[in-house]
Short mmCIF file of C-alpha atoms in Angstrom, two decimals:
data_model
loop_
_atom_site.label_atom_id
_atom_site.label_comp_id
_atom_site.label_asym_id
_atom_site.label_seq_id
_atom_site.Cartn_x
_atom_site.Cartn_y
_atom_site.Cartn_z
CA LEU A 1 176.46 -188.24 178.86
CA LEU A 2 173.19 -188.79 177.13
CA THR A 3 171.49 -187.33 180.11
CA GLU A 4 173.79 -184.36 180.05
CA ILE A 5 173.24 -184.01 176.30
CA CYS A 6 169.47 -184.15 176.79
CA ALA A 7 169.69 -181.73 179.66
CA PHE A 8 171.86 -179.47 177.52
CA GLY A 9 169.40 -179.77 174.64
CA LYS A 10 166.52 -178.88 176.91
CA GLU A 11 168.49 -175.99 178.39
CA THR A 12 169.41 -174.77 174.89
CA ALA A 13 165.79 -175.02 173.70
CA ALA A 14 164.60 -173.05 176.69
CA GLN A 15 167.26 -170.45 176.12
CA ARG A 16 166.43 -170.39 172.45
CA LYS A 17 162.76 -169.95 173.32
CA ASN A 18 163.56 -167.13 175.73
CA LYS A 19 165.84 -165.54 173.25
CA THR A 20 163.19 -165.79 170.57
CA HIS A 21 160.71 -164.22 172.94
CA LEU A 22 163.13 -161.40 173.72
CA LEU A 23 163.84 -160.88 170.06
CA GLU A 24 160.11 -160.74 169.32
CA LYS A 25 159.64 -158.27 172.11
CA GLU A 26 162.51 -156.14 170.88
CA CYS A 27 161.14 -156.40 167.33
CA ASN A 28 157.75 -155.21 168.53
CA THR A 29 159.44 -152.34 170.40
CA LEU A 30 161.35 -151.37 167.28
CA LYS A 31 158.17 -151.55 165.23
CA SER A 32 156.43 -149.31 167.73
CA LYS A 33 159.30 -146.85 167.64
CA LEU A 34 159.38 -147.01 163.84
CA SER A 35 155.64 -146.36 163.71
CA LYS A 36 156.04 -143.36 165.99
CA ALA A 37 158.93 -142.11 163.90
CA GLU A 38 156.79 -142.33 160.75
CA GLU A 39 153.98 -140.53 162.50
CA ASN A 40 156.42 -137.86 163.64
CA ASN A 41 157.64 -137.51 160.07
CA LYS A 42 154.04 -137.07 158.92
CA LEU A 43 153.36 -134.55 161.67
CA PHE A 44 156.54 -132.70 160.77
CA LYS A 45 155.50 -132.70 157.15
CA ARG A 46 152.02 -131.42 158.08
CA LEU A 47 153.62 -128.81 160.30
CA LYS A 48 155.73 -127.64 157.40
CA GLU A 49 152.62 -127.51 155.18
CA THR A 50 150.67 -125.66 157.88
CA GLU A 51 153.43 -123.16 158.32
CA THR A 52 153.51 -122.64 154.57
CA ALA A 53 149.69 -122.19 154.49
CA LEU A 54 149.88 -119.85 157.44
CA GLU A 55 152.41 -117.74 155.60
CA ILE A 56 150.11 -117.68 152.61
CA LEU A 57 147.14 -116.75 154.81
CA LYS A 58 149.13 -114.00 156.41
CA ASP A 59 149.98 -112.69 152.98
CA LYS A 60 146.31 -112.95 152.00
CA GLU A 61 145.22 -111.32 155.25
CA THR A 62 147.59 -108.48 154.58
CA GLY A 63 146.12 -108.20 151.07
CA LEU A 64 142.58 -108.42 152.42
CA LYS A 65 143.27 -105.77 155.00
CA GLU A 66 144.63 -103.61 152.22
CA LYS A 67 141.60 -104.33 150.11
CA GLU A 68 139.34 -103.69 153.09
CA ARG A 69 140.99 -100.42 153.68
CA GLU A 70 140.61 -99.59 150.01
CA THR A 71 136.97 -100.74 150.15
CA ARG A 72 136.28 -98.61 153.21
CA GLU A 73 137.79 -95.65 151.49
CA LYS A 74 135.80 -96.48 148.35
CA ARG A 75 132.61 -96.95 150.36
CA LYS A 76 133.22 -93.71 152.13
CA LYS A 77 133.52 -92.04 148.80
CA GLU A 78 130.44 -93.93 147.41
CA GLU A 79 128.27 -93.57 150.56
CA PRO A 80 126.04 -90.80 149.10
CA ILE A 81 125.51 -92.94 146.00
CA TRP A 82 124.66 -96.00 148.11
CA GLN A 83 122.40 -93.86 150.25
CA GLU A 84 120.57 -92.80 147.11
CA LYS A 85 120.45 -96.42 145.96
CA ARG A 86 119.01 -97.52 149.31
CA VAL A 87 116.32 -94.86 148.99
CA ILE A 88 115.63 -96.03 145.44
CA ALA A 89 115.62 -99.67 146.61
CA SER A 90 113.23 -98.79 149.43
CA GLN A 91 111.01 -96.97 147.01
CA ALA A 92 111.29 -99.89 144.56
CA LEU A 93 110.36 -102.30 147.36
CA THR A 94 107.36 -100.18 148.21
CA GLN A 95 106.41 -100.04 144.53
CA LEU A 96 106.95 -103.79 144.28
CA LYS A 97 104.55 -104.38 147.17
CA GLU A 98 102.08 -101.97 145.62
CA LEU A 99 102.63 -103.72 142.29
CA GLU A 100 101.83 -107.06 143.89
CA GLN A 101 98.65 -105.57 145.35
CA LYS A 102 97.78 -104.03 142.01
CA GLU A 103 98.50 -107.31 140.25
CA THR A 104 96.17 -109.11 142.67
CA GLU A 105 93.56 -106.41 142.21
CA ARG A 106 94.01 -106.60 138.43
CA THR A 107 93.53 -110.38 138.49
CA LYS A 108 90.33 -110.03 140.49
CA ARG A 109 89.08 -107.14 138.38
CA LYS A 110 89.99 -108.93 135.16
CA SER A 111 88.09 -112.02 136.35
CA GLN A 112 85.16 -109.79 137.24
CA VAL A 113 85.31 -108.06 133.84
CA GLU A 114 85.44 -111.42 132.07
CA LYS A 115 82.52 -112.63 134.16
CA LEU A 116 80.57 -109.46 133.38
CA GLU A 117 81.46 -109.79 129.70
CA LYS A 118 80.19 -113.37 129.69
CA THR A 119 77.05 -112.28 131.56
CA VAL A 120 76.46 -109.50 129.02
CA GLN A 121 76.95 -111.94 126.13
CA ASN A 122 74.59 -114.47 127.72
CA THR A 123 72.04 -111.72 128.33
CA GLU A 124 72.34 -110.65 124.68
CA LEU A 125 71.72 -114.25 123.61
CA GLU A 126 68.77 -114.54 125.98
CA LEU A 127 67.37 -111.25 124.68
CA CYS A 128 67.80 -112.49 121.13
CA GLU A 129 65.93 -115.72 121.94
CA LEU A 130 63.21 -113.84 123.82
CA LYS A 131 62.73 -111.43 120.92
CA LYS A 132 62.46 -114.38 118.54
CA LYS A 133 59.79 -115.85 120.82
CA GLN A 134 58.08 -112.47 120.99
CA GLU A 135 58.08 -112.24 117.21
CA PHE A 136 56.74 -115.80 116.94
CA PHE A 137 53.96 -115.12 119.47
CA GLU A 138 53.16 -111.85 117.71
CA GLN A 139 52.80 -113.71 114.40
CA GLU A 140 50.59 -116.35 116.02
CA ILE A 141 48.47 -113.60 117.61
CA GLN A 142 48.23 -111.86 114.24
CA LEU A 143 47.04 -115.12 112.66
CA ARG A 144 44.36 -115.40 115.35
CA LYS A 145 43.46 -111.71 115.59
CA ASP A 146 39.95 -112.39 114.24
CA ALA A 147 39.36 -115.26 116.67
CA LYS A 148 37.06 -113.23 118.91
CA THR A 149 35.01 -111.93 115.97
CA ASP A 150 34.91 -115.40 114.43
CA LEU A 151 33.76 -116.87 117.73
CA LEU A 152 30.99 -114.25 118.05
CA GLN A 153 29.92 -114.91 114.47
CA VAL A 154 29.93 -118.67 115.02
CA LYS A 155 27.99 -118.25 118.28
CA THR A 156 25.46 -116.06 116.45
CA LYS A 157 25.26 -118.57 113.61
CA GLU A 158 24.94 -121.40 116.11
CA LYS A 159 22.09 -119.54 117.83
CA GLU A 160 20.38 -118.95 114.48
CA VAL A 161 20.81 -122.58 113.40
CA ARG A 162 19.55 -123.79 116.79
CA ALA A 163 16.54 -121.47 116.48
CA ARG A 164 15.95 -122.76 112.94
CA ARG A 165 16.14 -126.35 114.14
CA GLU A 166 13.79 -125.62 117.03
CA GLU A 167 11.31 -123.90 114.68
CA LEU A 168 11.37 -126.90 112.37
CA GLU A 169 10.90 -129.22 115.33
CA VAL A 170 7.91 -127.11 116.40
CA LEU A 171 6.56 -127.24 112.83
CA LEU A 172 7.03 -131.01 112.65
CA GLU A 173 5.36 -131.35 116.04
CA LEU A 174 2.48 -129.21 114.74
CA PHE A 175 2.18 -131.47 111.71
CA GLN A 176 2.12 -134.51 113.97
CA LYS A 177 -0.42 -132.85 116.28
CA ALA A 178 -2.48 -131.85 113.25
CA GLN A 179 -2.54 -135.46 112.12
CA GLU A 180 -3.51 -136.55 115.61
CA GLU A 181 -6.22 -133.90 115.77
CA GLU A 182 -7.49 -134.86 112.30
CA ILE A 183 -7.74 -138.46 113.44
CA ALA A 184 -9.46 -137.30 116.64
CA LEU A 185 -11.84 -135.10 114.55
CA GLU A 186 -12.66 -137.98 112.23
CA GLN A 187 -13.37 -140.14 115.24
CA ALA A 188 -15.52 -137.40 116.80
CA VAL A 189 -17.44 -136.96 113.51
CA LYS A 190 -18.00 -140.70 113.35
CA GLU A 191 -19.26 -140.64 116.92
CA LEU A 192 -21.46 -137.60 116.08
CA ARG A 193 -22.95 -139.36 113.06
CA PHE A 194 -23.62 -142.41 115.20
CA ALA A 195 -25.13 -140.22 117.94
CA ILE A 196 -27.29 -138.35 115.37
CA LYS A 197 -28.60 -141.63 113.91
CA GLU A 198 -29.10 -143.04 117.41
CA ALA A 199 -30.98 -139.86 118.46
CA GLU A 200 -33.07 -139.91 115.28
CA ASP A 201 -33.91 -143.58 115.76
CA ALA A 202 -34.78 -143.04 119.43
CA THR A 203 -36.94 -140.00 118.59
CA ILE A 204 -38.76 -141.76 115.77
CA ARG A 205 -39.36 -144.79 117.99
CA TYR A 206 -40.60 -142.60 120.83
CA GLU A 207 -42.87 -140.46 118.64
CA LYS A 208 -44.33 -143.54 116.93
CA ASP A 209 -44.95 -145.32 120.21
CA TYR A 210 -46.24 -142.13 121.81
CA ALA A 211 -48.75 -141.64 118.99
CA LEU A 212 -49.77 -145.23 119.36
CA PHE A 213 -49.98 -144.74 123.10
CA LEU A 214 -52.28 -141.74 122.66
CA SER A 215 -54.44 -143.58 120.22
CA GLU A 216 -54.83 -146.44 122.63
CA GLN A 217 -55.71 -144.31 125.66
CA ALA A 218 -59.45 -145.38 125.50
CA GLY A 219 -58.46 -149.00 125.52
CA LEU A 220 -56.15 -148.39 128.43
CA LEU A 221 -58.95 -146.68 130.40
CA ALA A 222 -61.53 -149.31 129.43
CA LYS A 223 -59.47 -152.29 130.42
CA ASP A 224 -59.99 -151.50 134.09
CA LEU A 225 -63.83 -150.60 133.82
CA LYS A 226 -66.33 -152.73 135.74
CA GLU A 227 -70.14 -152.87 135.63
CA GLY A 228 -71.74 -150.48 138.14
CA VAL A 229 -68.45 -148.56 138.60
CA PRO A 230 -68.59 -145.02 137.16
CA CYS A 231 -66.39 -144.28 134.08
CA PRO A 232 -63.52 -141.96 134.99
CA VAL A 233 -64.11 -140.08 131.70
CA CYS A 234 -67.92 -139.82 131.35
CA GLY A 235 -69.12 -141.01 134.80
CA ALA A 236 -71.60 -143.58 133.42
CA CYS A 237 -72.11 -146.71 135.43
CA GLU A 238 -73.13 -148.76 132.43
CA HIS A 239 -70.57 -149.61 129.77
CA PRO A 240 -72.41 -151.02 126.74
CA LYS A 241 -69.43 -150.80 124.28
CA ILE A 242 -66.00 -150.99 125.86
CA ALA A 243 -62.96 -150.04 123.75
CA ILE A 244 -60.60 -152.91 123.09
CA LEU A 245 -56.84 -152.43 123.89
CA LYS A 246 -54.51 -153.77 121.19
CA GLU A 247 -51.84 -156.11 122.37
CA GLU A 248 -48.97 -154.07 120.71
CA ALA A 249 -50.01 -150.87 122.36
CA PRO A 250 -47.17 -149.48 124.57
CA THR A 251 -47.64 -148.76 128.16
CA GLN A 252 -46.89 -145.49 129.86
CA ALA A 253 -43.83 -147.02 131.46
CA VAL A 254 -42.53 -148.00 128.04
CA ILE A 255 -43.26 -144.53 126.70
CA GLU A 256 -41.42 -142.94 129.62
CA GLU A 257 -38.46 -145.27 129.10
CA GLU A 258 -38.38 -144.47 125.38
CA LYS A 259 -38.70 -140.77 126.18
CA LYS A 260 -35.73 -141.07 128.53
CA LYS A 261 -33.67 -142.93 125.92
CA SER A 262 -34.60 -140.36 123.28
CA ASP A 263 -33.57 -137.49 125.55
CA GLU A 264 -30.31 -139.24 126.44
CA ALA A 265 -29.56 -139.86 122.75
CA LYS A 266 -30.26 -136.22 121.96
CA GLU A 267 -27.96 -135.20 124.83
CA ARG A 268 -25.22 -137.50 123.51
CA ARG A 269 -25.74 -136.00 120.06
CA GLU A 270 -25.37 -132.48 121.45
CA GLN A 271 -22.28 -133.51 123.40
CA CYS A 272 -20.76 -135.09 120.29
CA ASN A 273 -21.72 -132.00 118.32
CA LEU A 274 -19.91 -129.82 120.89
CA ILE A 275 -16.91 -132.16 120.82
CA VAL A 276 -16.77 -132.01 117.02
CA ALA A 277 -17.07 -128.23 117.10
CA ALA A 278 -14.35 -127.96 119.72
CA GLN A 279 -12.18 -130.42 117.80
CA ARG A 280 -12.71 -128.42 114.62
CA GLU A 281 -11.74 -125.24 116.42
CA LYS A 282 -8.68 -126.95 117.84
CA ALA A 283 -7.76 -128.32 114.41
CA LYS A 284 -8.30 -124.87 112.92
CA ALA A 285 -6.12 -123.26 115.60
CA LEU A 286 -3.44 -125.89 115.02
CA LYS A 287 -3.70 -125.30 111.28
CA ASN A 288 -3.29 -121.56 111.77
CA GLN A 289 -0.30 -122.18 114.04
CA ARG A 290 1.15 -124.59 111.50
CA LEU A 291 0.57 -122.09 108.66
CA GLU A 292 2.27 -119.32 110.65
CA GLN A 293 5.11 -121.63 111.59
CA TRP A 294 5.36 -122.79 107.99
CA GLU A 295 5.60 -119.18 106.81
CA ARG A 296 8.35 -118.48 109.36
CA CYS A 297 10.28 -121.60 108.39
CA MET A 298 9.86 -121.02 104.65
CA GLN A 299 10.81 -117.34 104.57
CA GLU A 300 14.18 -118.16 103.01
CA THR A 301 12.62 -120.59 100.47
CA ASP A 302 10.05 -120.32 97.73
CA GLU A 303 7.68 -122.78 99.41
CA LYS A 304 4.18 -121.44 99.99
CA GLU A 305 1.19 -122.95 101.78
CA ASP A 306 -1.56 -124.21 99.48
CA ALA A 307 -4.96 -122.76 100.10
CA ALA A 308 -6.63 -126.13 99.65
CA GLU A 309 -4.78 -128.85 101.55
CA ASN A 310 -5.24 -132.54 101.18
CA GLU A 311 -3.70 -135.56 102.81
CA ASN A 312 -1.07 -135.96 100.10
CA ASN A 313 0.02 -132.32 100.42
CA LEU A 314 0.29 -132.63 104.20
CA ASN A 315 2.33 -135.78 103.90
CA LYS A 316 4.63 -134.15 101.33
CA LYS A 317 5.04 -131.09 103.53
CA GLN A 318 5.75 -133.22 106.55
CA GLU A 319 8.41 -135.13 104.62
CA LYS A 320 9.79 -131.79 103.44
CA VAL A 321 9.96 -130.57 107.05
CA LYS A 322 11.68 -133.80 108.11
CA GLU A 323 14.31 -133.33 105.39
CA MET A 324 14.78 -129.70 106.39
CA LEU A 325 15.05 -130.71 110.06
CA ALA A 326 17.68 -133.35 109.21
CA ASP A 327 19.62 -130.71 107.23
CA ALA A 328 19.25 -128.25 110.11
CA LYS A 329 20.57 -130.81 112.60
CA LYS A 330 23.48 -131.61 110.30
CA LEU A 331 24.20 -127.90 109.87
CA GLU A 332 23.97 -127.45 113.65
CA GLU A 333 26.56 -130.19 114.18
CA GLU A 334 28.85 -128.53 111.62
CA VAL A 335 28.37 -125.16 113.29
CA LYS A 336 29.12 -126.74 116.68
CA LYS A 337 32.37 -128.09 115.24
CA GLU A 338 33.12 -124.62 113.87
CA GLY A 339 32.29 -123.21 117.29
CA LYS A 340 34.63 -125.67 118.96
CA LEU A 341 37.41 -124.74 116.53
CA ALA A 342 36.66 -121.05 117.11
CA GLU A 343 36.80 -121.59 120.88
CA GLU A 344 40.10 -123.44 120.52
CA LYS A 345 41.36 -120.59 118.35
CA GLN A 346 40.19 -118.09 120.96
CA GLU A 347 41.90 -120.10 123.73
CA GLU A 348 45.08 -120.24 121.64
CA LEU A 349 44.83 -116.46 121.13
CA LEU A 350 44.47 -115.90 124.88
CA SER A 351 47.34 -118.33 125.55
CA TYR A 352 49.64 -116.70 122.99
CA THR A 353 48.64 -113.23 124.23
CA LYS A 354 49.46 -114.22 127.81
CA ARG A 355 52.78 -115.77 126.77
CA PHE A 356 53.54 -112.72 124.62
CA GLU A 357 52.96 -110.43 127.61
CA GLU A 358 55.11 -112.69 129.82
CA VAL A 359 57.93 -112.64 127.24
CA GLN A 360 57.55 -108.88 126.88
CA GLU A 361 57.86 -108.49 130.65
CA ARG A 362 60.92 -110.77 130.66
CA ILE A 363 62.44 -108.75 127.82
CA GLN A 364 61.98 -105.53 129.80
CA LYS A 365 63.65 -107.11 132.83
CA LYS A 366 66.46 -108.54 130.71
CA GLU A 367 66.99 -105.20 128.96
CA THR A 368 67.22 -103.48 132.34
CA GLU A 369 69.59 -106.21 133.54
CA TYR A 370 71.59 -105.92 130.29
CA SER A 371 71.89 -102.13 130.64
CA GLU A 372 73.02 -102.43 134.25
CA ASN A 373 75.56 -105.18 133.45
CA LYS A 374 76.76 -103.30 130.36
CA GLU A 375 77.26 -100.17 132.42
CA ARG A 376 79.11 -102.14 135.10
CA TYR A 377 81.20 -103.88 132.41
CA THR A 378 82.16 -100.53 130.84
CA LYS A 379 83.00 -99.06 134.23
CA GLU A 380 85.01 -102.12 135.30
CA SER A 381 86.80 -102.19 131.93
CA LEU A 382 87.80 -98.53 132.28
CA GLU A 383 88.99 -99.14 135.82
CA LEU A 384 90.93 -102.18 134.57
CA VAL A 385 92.61 -100.04 131.88
CA THR A 386 93.47 -97.44 134.50
CA LEU A 387 94.86 -100.19 136.72
CA GLU A 388 96.91 -101.58 133.81
CA LYS A 389 98.41 -98.13 133.30
CA GLU A 390 99.24 -97.85 137.01
CA ILE A 391 100.85 -101.32 136.92
CA SER A 392 102.84 -100.31 133.83
CA VAL A 393 104.06 -97.14 135.58
CA ARG A 394 105.11 -99.11 138.65
CA LYS A 395 106.90 -101.68 136.50
CA GLU A 396 108.84 -98.89 134.80
CA GLY A 397 109.69 -97.46 138.24
CA ILE A 398 110.93 -100.87 139.43
CA ALA A 399 112.92 -101.37 136.21
CA PHE A 400 114.50 -97.93 136.72
CA ALA A 401 115.33 -98.89 140.30
CA GLU A 402 116.88 -102.14 139.10
CA ARG A 403 119.02 -100.26 136.60
CA LYS A 404 120.15 -97.96 139.37
#
């Protein structure tokens, strides 16, 4: 029984499992059918909506066709107007293109005019600056207008001062030479006096010894006489009273030597005499030169040469010349400084004149450039105004076309 019950339980469970499986399968089939039914309902609903929309579209299409017909009729009636508008639009398009070209041209021309205006303004400023420089250089030239004359005057003055200094140097040199020649003359006179005394002493000695020699000629002849030998004076062979020769009596050789010394002393005296004479002439010539030079140097002063000069006067005059020479040298240095300043002034004049001419040339070029740029600026400005008018006309034409 238990086995049957268990077998029945197993059989029932298997049946129940099969039944459950069948029920699940049927449930899934029903769900699938239900899902399709719902989808069909949705499709039916969408079909209804589509049919409704189609009806509406048909109504609209009918209305559109009516409106299209009305529009065609209206367009047919308005065709001449639209034709006119198309012509106007075409013309407006052409004018618009031309306007764009004119606008581009105006922009370029306006930029060019502005550039020219700026160039003209800059040129005006440059001209203004150049004219200021020109005026400045002109003033500087005016201040130095006498530079050339001043330089010539200074050069002349410098030449005169140099000549004055050279004359004083010559005069001082003449004074110094005069002193040297005076010293040389004094020395020559001393030598002449010595030569005169020496010649006098030699002559006196010779004449005294010669007289003694003559007086002792008998003794000289007798000292060589011998008995029986004829006398060279009287021819006697006997010599009863022979003249005795003094021991101090000079010999002929001594007399000849003294004669030679006397002649040489006289010759030296004559030479010294000639030297003194020549020295005196030289001193006199130097004195005359010094007097002439003194007169030339003292023309502008009240100094005059004394007729009778002495050593003190010469020394004073020499000191005076030295002072004048020092003043002349000082004046020459001052004149050289003036000359240097005058040369600098002359160089400045030449420099300012050159720069003035350069600025003047630049002004002429700038004025020419300014005139050309001004003329171009005026021309470009007029063309720009004309272009503005053309642009304004085209804008009015386009606005008219837009209104149409």
